[in-house]
């Protein structure tokens, strides 16, 4: 047989443009490449990029506009100009002269932090009881979150009289007590997945070594809950810092008010000082932004560890 005949009858192993060979335990099998696979990946990547740009613009545009508004003269704001033709520092100086902004920030931080600590302490035991002992079965978790079905305004009057009887009106500690009790439901719902992720064998080993329930909680459960406590604490802290309704009702003296209440006071009888309100709003955003930057990795890491079992 001639060499040309051998070449014509020999099997071809060269891949065609639309065929790939994969190696298995029994030989090499052809696998079809999907036509246009690379172009679809490029379209998907471009779509994700456009989506991220839209999210970024939706987040930054209001903040940038608020920042610009804080330097816009009141006359131009009244005419509805979106892009100011001149900038001024008068809004910032008038805002600083009108209110003790640092005192209001301090009041907001004290009430938010103390309320956050109280919520975490109570919610840790609530979440542990629901996750470990199934207290209340499937009804208790729903009942805990049911407190958010009714609007908060229904609790304003009874809470006001309770705090007045305790002598905590016009006090950040009374406001912190309200924040600590109101946000227990949110904190417990966020902490429950973290408790379920902790192996129960560790608690059993501690009990075998002679540790009581409180010692087990403080030495075993709480140290393992630190990522969840940090993530939940950041969320509760922001909720407390931005709250207006209870602060407006409980705090009636000027030196006891929080920053959201002070910002609402820029609305007068004849008009609204939008420029000064924007300046005060920017001053309120700065502490939250700084805390978010420094605590971002703890927030993302905590929520991720609680979501993965």
Short mmCIF file of C-alpha atoms in Angstrom, two decimals:
data_model
loop_
_atom_site.label_atom_id
_atom_site.label_comp_id
_atom_site.label_asym_id
_atom_site.label_seq_id
_atom_site.Cartn_x
_atom_site.Cartn_y
_atom_site.Cartn_z
CA UNK A 1 0.00 0.00 0.00
CA UNK A 2 1.40 3.32 -0.99
CA UNK A 3 2.23 6.06 1.45
CA UNK A 4 -0.42 8.34 -0.05
CA UNK A 5 -3.09 5.69 0.62
CA UNK A 6 -1.93 5.38 4.23
CA UNK A 7 -2.13 9.11 4.70
CA UNK A 8 -5.65 9.22 3.30
CA UNK A 9 -6.95 6.37 5.49
CA UNK A 10 -5.26 7.46 8.73
CA UNK A 11 -7.61 9.03 11.29
CA UNK A 12 -7.42 12.75 11.66
CA UNK A 13 -6.82 14.09 15.14
CA UNK A 14 -6.54 17.75 14.30
CA UNK A 15 -9.25 19.87 15.95
CA UNK A 16 -11.59 21.78 13.73
CA UNK A 17 -12.53 25.37 14.61
CA UNK A 18 -15.80 24.19 16.23
CA UNK A 19 -14.62 20.93 17.84
CA UNK A 20 -12.48 20.37 20.95
CA UNK A 21 -11.12 17.04 22.21
CA UNK A 22 -11.35 16.19 25.89
CA UNK A 23 -9.41 13.39 27.53
CA UNK A 24 -11.29 10.88 29.64
CA UNK A 25 -10.32 7.61 31.23
CA UNK A 26 -11.22 5.69 28.08
CA UNK A 27 -9.81 7.97 25.43
CA UNK A 28 -10.41 11.32 23.81
CA UNK A 29 -13.96 12.40 23.05
CA UNK A 30 -15.04 15.36 20.95
CA UNK A 31 -16.82 18.26 22.65
CA UNK A 32 -18.64 20.96 20.76
CA UNK A 33 -17.77 24.53 21.59
CA UNK A 34 -20.68 26.83 21.99
CA UNK A 35 -20.76 29.35 19.21
CA UNK A 36 -20.50 32.89 20.45
CA UNK A 37 -19.56 31.85 24.02
CA UNK A 38 -16.87 34.51 24.23
CA UNK A 39 -19.18 37.23 22.97
CA UNK A 40 -21.85 36.32 25.54
CA UNK A 41 -19.28 36.54 28.33
CA UNK A 42 -18.26 39.96 27.07
CA UNK A 43 -21.89 41.12 26.97
CA UNK A 44 -22.48 39.81 30.50
CA UNK A 45 -19.38 41.58 31.79
CA UNK A 46 -20.42 44.82 30.11
CA UNK A 47 -23.93 44.47 31.57
CA UNK A 48 -22.53 44.02 35.07
CA UNK A 49 -20.35 47.08 34.57
CA UNK A 50 -23.33 49.18 33.49
CA UNK A 51 -25.33 47.93 36.48
CA UNK A 52 -22.55 48.85 38.92
CA UNK A 53 -22.26 52.30 37.34
CA UNK A 54 -26.00 52.85 37.76
CA UNK A 55 -25.85 51.76 41.42
CA UNK A 56 -22.86 54.02 42.02
CA UNK A 57 -24.59 56.99 40.41
CA UNK A 58 -27.79 56.35 42.37
CA UNK A 59 -25.74 56.37 45.58
CA UNK A 60 -23.44 59.30 44.90
CA UNK A 61 -25.69 61.73 43.03
CA UNK A 62 -27.88 62.61 46.08
CA UNK A 63 -24.80 63.12 48.25
CA UNK A 64 -23.04 65.25 45.62
CA UNK A 65 -26.19 67.33 45.13
CA UNK A 66 -26.56 67.78 48.90
CA UNK A 67 -22.93 68.89 49.09
CA UNK A 68 -23.47 71.37 46.26
CA UNK A 69 -26.67 72.64 47.84
CA UNK A 70 -24.81 73.43 51.06
CA UNK A 71 -22.70 75.97 49.14
CA UNK A 72 -25.56 77.43 47.07
CA UNK A 73 -27.00 80.84 48.01
CA UNK A 74 -30.54 80.78 49.34
CA UNK A 75 -31.75 83.07 46.54
CA UNK A 76 -30.70 80.58 43.87
CA UNK A 77 -32.18 77.69 45.83
CA UNK A 78 -35.52 79.52 45.97
CA UNK A 79 -35.56 79.89 42.18
CA UNK A 80 -35.07 76.15 41.71
CA UNK A 81 -31.64 76.28 40.04
CA UNK A 82 -30.07 72.84 39.88
CA UNK A 83 -26.57 74.07 39.00
CA UNK A 84 -25.58 77.17 41.00
CA UNK A 85 -23.79 80.01 39.26
CA UNK A 86 -21.93 80.98 42.42
CA UNK A 87 -20.87 79.30 45.64
CA UNK A 88 -20.84 80.66 49.16
CA UNK A 89 -19.86 79.62 52.68
CA UNK A 90 -22.74 81.59 54.20
CA UNK A 91 -24.85 78.47 54.76
CA UNK A 92 -22.11 76.80 56.80
CA UNK A 93 -21.33 79.86 58.91
CA UNK A 94 -25.03 80.52 59.55
CA UNK A 95 -25.55 76.89 60.52
CA UNK A 96 -22.66 76.98 63.00
CA UNK A 97 -23.92 80.24 64.49
CA UNK A 98 -27.50 78.97 64.76
CA UNK A 99 -26.91 75.67 66.55
CA UNK A 100 -24.26 73.91 68.68
CA UNK A 101 -23.70 71.23 66.09
CA UNK A 102 -21.00 69.37 68.05
CA UNK A 103 -23.27 69.08 71.10
CA UNK A 104 -26.05 67.61 68.96
CA UNK A 105 -23.64 65.14 67.39
CA UNK A 106 -22.48 64.11 70.86
CA UNK A 107 -26.07 63.61 72.03
CA UNK A 108 -26.83 61.50 68.96
CA UNK A 109 -23.73 59.36 69.42
CA UNK A 110 -24.36 58.78 73.15
CA UNK A 111 -27.99 57.75 72.63
CA UNK A 112 -27.15 55.59 69.60
CA UNK A 113 -24.23 53.76 71.23
CA UNK A 114 -25.95 53.09 74.56
CA UNK A 115 -29.12 51.94 72.82
CA UNK A 116 -27.08 49.68 70.54
CA UNK A 117 -25.32 48.04 73.50
CA UNK A 118 -28.62 47.42 75.28
CA UNK A 119 -30.17 45.91 72.14
CA UNK A 120 -27.21 43.57 71.61
CA UNK A 121 -27.22 42.35 75.22
CA UNK A 122 -30.92 41.48 75.18
CA UNK A 123 -30.92 40.17 71.60
CA UNK A 124 -28.02 37.79 72.29
CA UNK A 125 -30.07 35.87 74.84
CA UNK A 126 -33.20 36.03 72.68
CA UNK A 127 -31.38 34.72 69.62
CA UNK A 128 -29.68 31.97 71.66
CA UNK A 129 -32.99 30.81 73.11
CA UNK A 130 -34.66 30.72 69.69
CA UNK A 131 -31.75 29.00 67.94
CA UNK A 132 -30.72 26.46 70.60
CA UNK A 133 -33.86 25.65 72.56
CA UNK A 134 -36.41 26.52 69.85
CA UNK A 135 -38.24 28.65 72.40
CA UNK A 136 -41.65 29.50 71.04
CA UNK A 137 -41.23 27.15 68.10
CA UNK A 138 -41.83 28.85 64.79
CA UNK A 139 -44.16 31.41 66.36
CA UNK A 140 -41.72 33.40 68.50
CA UNK A 141 -39.44 34.63 65.66
CA UNK A 142 -42.48 35.87 63.76
CA UNK A 143 -43.91 37.43 66.91
CA UNK A 144 -40.63 39.23 67.60
CA UNK A 145 -40.59 40.78 64.14
CA UNK A 146 -44.32 41.54 64.32
CA UNK A 147 -43.52 44.59 66.44
CA UNK A 148 -42.49 46.35 63.23
CA UNK A 149 -45.88 45.83 61.61
CA UNK A 150 -47.44 48.68 63.58
CA UNK A 151 -46.07 52.20 62.98
CA UNK A 152 -43.77 53.49 65.75
CA UNK A 153 -46.05 56.45 66.43
CA UNK A 154 -48.48 54.19 68.32
CA UNK A 155 -45.86 53.72 71.05
CA UNK A 156 -44.94 57.38 71.43
CA UNK A 157 -47.54 58.33 74.06
CA UNK A 158 -47.07 55.37 76.47
CA UNK A 159 -43.28 55.58 76.20
CA UNK A 160 -43.38 59.30 76.92
CA UNK A 161 -45.38 58.83 80.13
CA UNK A 162 -43.19 55.91 81.21
CA UNK A 163 -40.02 57.96 80.77
CA UNK A 164 -41.59 60.93 82.52
CA UNK A 165 -42.42 58.71 85.49
CA UNK A 166 -38.79 57.54 85.55
CA UNK A 167 -37.43 61.08 85.28
CA UNK A 168 -35.69 60.40 81.95
CA UNK A 169 -37.36 63.06 79.81
CA UNK A 170 -34.83 65.39 78.09
CA UNK A 171 -32.09 62.87 78.74
CA UNK A 172 -30.05 60.88 76.18
CA UNK A 173 -30.23 57.94 78.58
CA UNK A 174 -34.01 57.82 78.32
CA UNK A 175 -33.76 57.95 74.53
CA UNK A 176 -31.13 55.20 74.64
CA UNK A 177 -33.52 53.06 76.70
CA UNK A 178 -36.18 53.43 74.00
CA UNK A 179 -33.70 52.63 71.23
CA UNK A 180 -32.42 49.60 73.11
CA UNK A 181 -35.89 48.09 73.54
CA UNK A 182 -37.30 49.00 70.13
CA UNK A 183 -34.47 47.46 68.10
CA UNK A 184 -34.26 44.16 69.99
CA UNK A 185 -36.38 42.48 67.33
CA UNK A 186 -34.04 43.51 64.50
CA UNK A 187 -30.93 42.55 66.45
CA UNK A 188 -32.36 39.14 67.43
CA UNK A 189 -33.38 38.37 63.84
CA UNK A 190 -29.88 39.24 62.61
CA UNK A 191 -28.08 37.32 65.37
CA UNK A 192 -30.05 34.08 65.13
CA UNK A 193 -28.17 32.75 62.03
CA UNK A 194 -24.86 33.42 63.77
CA UNK A 195 -25.94 31.41 66.82
CA UNK A 196 -27.08 28.51 64.64
CA UNK A 197 -23.66 28.46 62.99
CA UNK A 198 -21.88 27.82 66.31
CA UNK A 199 -21.42 24.05 66.91
CA UNK A 200 -23.47 22.88 69.87
CA UNK A 201 -20.69 20.43 70.78
CA UNK A 202 -18.57 23.31 72.07
CA UNK A 203 -21.25 24.26 74.58
CA UNK A 204 -21.67 20.63 75.63
CA UNK A 205 -17.92 20.34 76.20
CA UNK A 206 -17.96 23.45 78.36
CA UNK A 207 -20.84 22.05 80.42
CA UNK A 208 -18.98 18.77 80.89
CA UNK A 209 -16.02 20.76 82.23
CA UNK A 210 -18.34 22.25 84.84
CA UNK A 211 -19.24 25.60 83.25
CA UNK A 212 -22.68 26.92 84.06
CA UNK A 213 -25.07 28.55 81.58
CA UNK A 214 -23.76 32.09 82.08
CA UNK A 215 -20.13 30.94 81.98
CA UNK A 216 -20.83 29.05 78.77
CA UNK A 217 -22.42 32.13 77.24
CA UNK A 218 -19.58 34.46 78.24
CA UNK A 219 -16.67 32.10 77.51
CA UNK A 220 -17.88 30.10 74.49
CA UNK A 221 -20.86 31.65 72.73
CA UNK A 222 -20.10 35.37 72.94
CA UNK A 223 -16.47 35.14 71.67
CA UNK A 224 -17.68 33.17 68.65
CA UNK A 225 -20.48 35.70 68.09
CA UNK A 226 -18.12 38.67 67.79
CA UNK A 227 -18.39 38.95 63.95
CA UNK A 228 -22.17 38.83 64.18
CA UNK A 229 -22.26 41.28 67.08
CA UNK A 230 -20.13 43.76 65.14
CA UNK A 231 -22.20 43.47 61.97
CA UNK A 232 -25.49 43.73 63.85
CA UNK A 233 -24.18 46.53 66.04
CA UNK A 234 -23.27 48.67 63.02
CA UNK A 235 -26.76 48.31 61.57
CA UNK A 236 -28.47 49.09 64.90
CA UNK A 237 -26.12 52.01 65.48
CA UNK A 238 -27.06 53.60 62.16
CA UNK A 239 -30.77 53.07 62.85
CA UNK A 240 -30.44 54.77 66.23
CA UNK A 241 -28.36 57.63 64.87
CA UNK A 242 -30.90 58.47 62.16
CA UNK A 243 -34.06 58.13 64.30
CA UNK A 244 -36.27 61.22 64.54
CA UNK A 245 -39.75 60.42 65.93
CA UNK A 246 -38.85 59.31 69.47
CA UNK A 247 -36.08 61.91 69.76
CA UNK A 248 -38.49 64.67 68.74
CA UNK A 249 -40.99 63.54 71.40
CA UNK A 250 -38.68 62.76 74.32
CA UNK A 251 -36.11 65.56 73.95
CA UNK A 252 -37.68 68.98 74.34
CA UNK A 253 -34.80 71.10 75.63
CA UNK A 254 -32.40 72.61 73.12
CA UNK A 255 -29.26 71.30 74.80
CA UNK A 256 -30.62 67.72 74.87
CA UNK A 257 -31.64 67.39 71.23
CA UNK A 258 -30.08 65.04 68.74
CA UNK A 259 -28.85 65.96 65.29
CA UNK A 260 -31.91 64.76 63.30
CA UNK A 261 -34.16 66.88 65.54
CA UNK A 262 -31.90 69.90 65.08
CA UNK A 263 -31.96 69.50 61.29
CA UNK A 264 -35.74 69.44 61.29
CA UNK A 265 -35.80 72.80 63.08
CA UNK A 266 -34.50 74.61 60.00
CA UNK A 267 -38.06 74.56 58.69
CA UNK A 268 -39.54 77.83 59.88
CA UNK A 269 -42.99 79.38 59.69
CA UNK A 270 -42.33 81.32 56.50
CA UNK A 271 -39.79 79.20 54.69
CA UNK A 272 -37.18 76.47 54.83
CA UNK A 273 -33.48 77.24 55.02
CA UNK A 274 -32.50 74.56 52.56
CA UNK A 275 -28.88 75.66 52.36
CA UNK A 276 -28.36 75.55 56.13
CA UNK A 277 -30.27 72.28 56.31
CA UNK A 278 -27.98 70.81 53.65
CA UNK A 279 -24.93 71.99 55.61
CA UNK A 280 -26.22 70.39 58.81
CA UNK A 281 -27.04 67.20 56.90
CA UNK A 282 -23.49 67.02 55.55
CA UNK A 283 -22.18 67.48 59.09
CA UNK A 284 -24.43 64.59 60.18
CA UNK A 285 -23.20 62.33 57.38
CA UNK A 286 -19.51 62.71 58.23
CA UNK A 287 -19.51 60.61 61.46
CA UNK A 288 -21.54 57.85 59.79
CA UNK A 289 -19.24 57.85 56.76
CA UNK A 290 -16.11 57.63 58.92
CA UNK A 291 -17.59 54.75 60.93
CA UNK A 292 -18.64 52.95 57.73
CA UNK A 293 -15.16 53.26 56.21
CA UNK A 294 -13.40 51.87 59.28
CA UNK A 295 -15.98 49.17 60.00
CA UNK A 296 -16.70 48.07 56.43
CA UNK A 297 -14.59 44.93 56.53
CA UNK A 298 -16.16 43.87 59.83
CA UNK A 299 -19.64 44.47 58.46
CA UNK A 300 -19.07 42.51 55.23
CA UNK A 301 -17.13 39.75 56.98
CA UNK A 302 -19.71 39.41 59.72
CA UNK A 303 -22.68 39.23 57.39
CA UNK A 304 -20.86 36.75 55.13
CA UNK A 305 -19.88 34.46 57.98
CA UNK A 306 -23.46 34.50 59.26
CA UNK A 307 -24.89 33.64 55.85
CA UNK A 308 -22.63 30.62 55.25
CA UNK A 309 -23.24 27.46 57.25
#
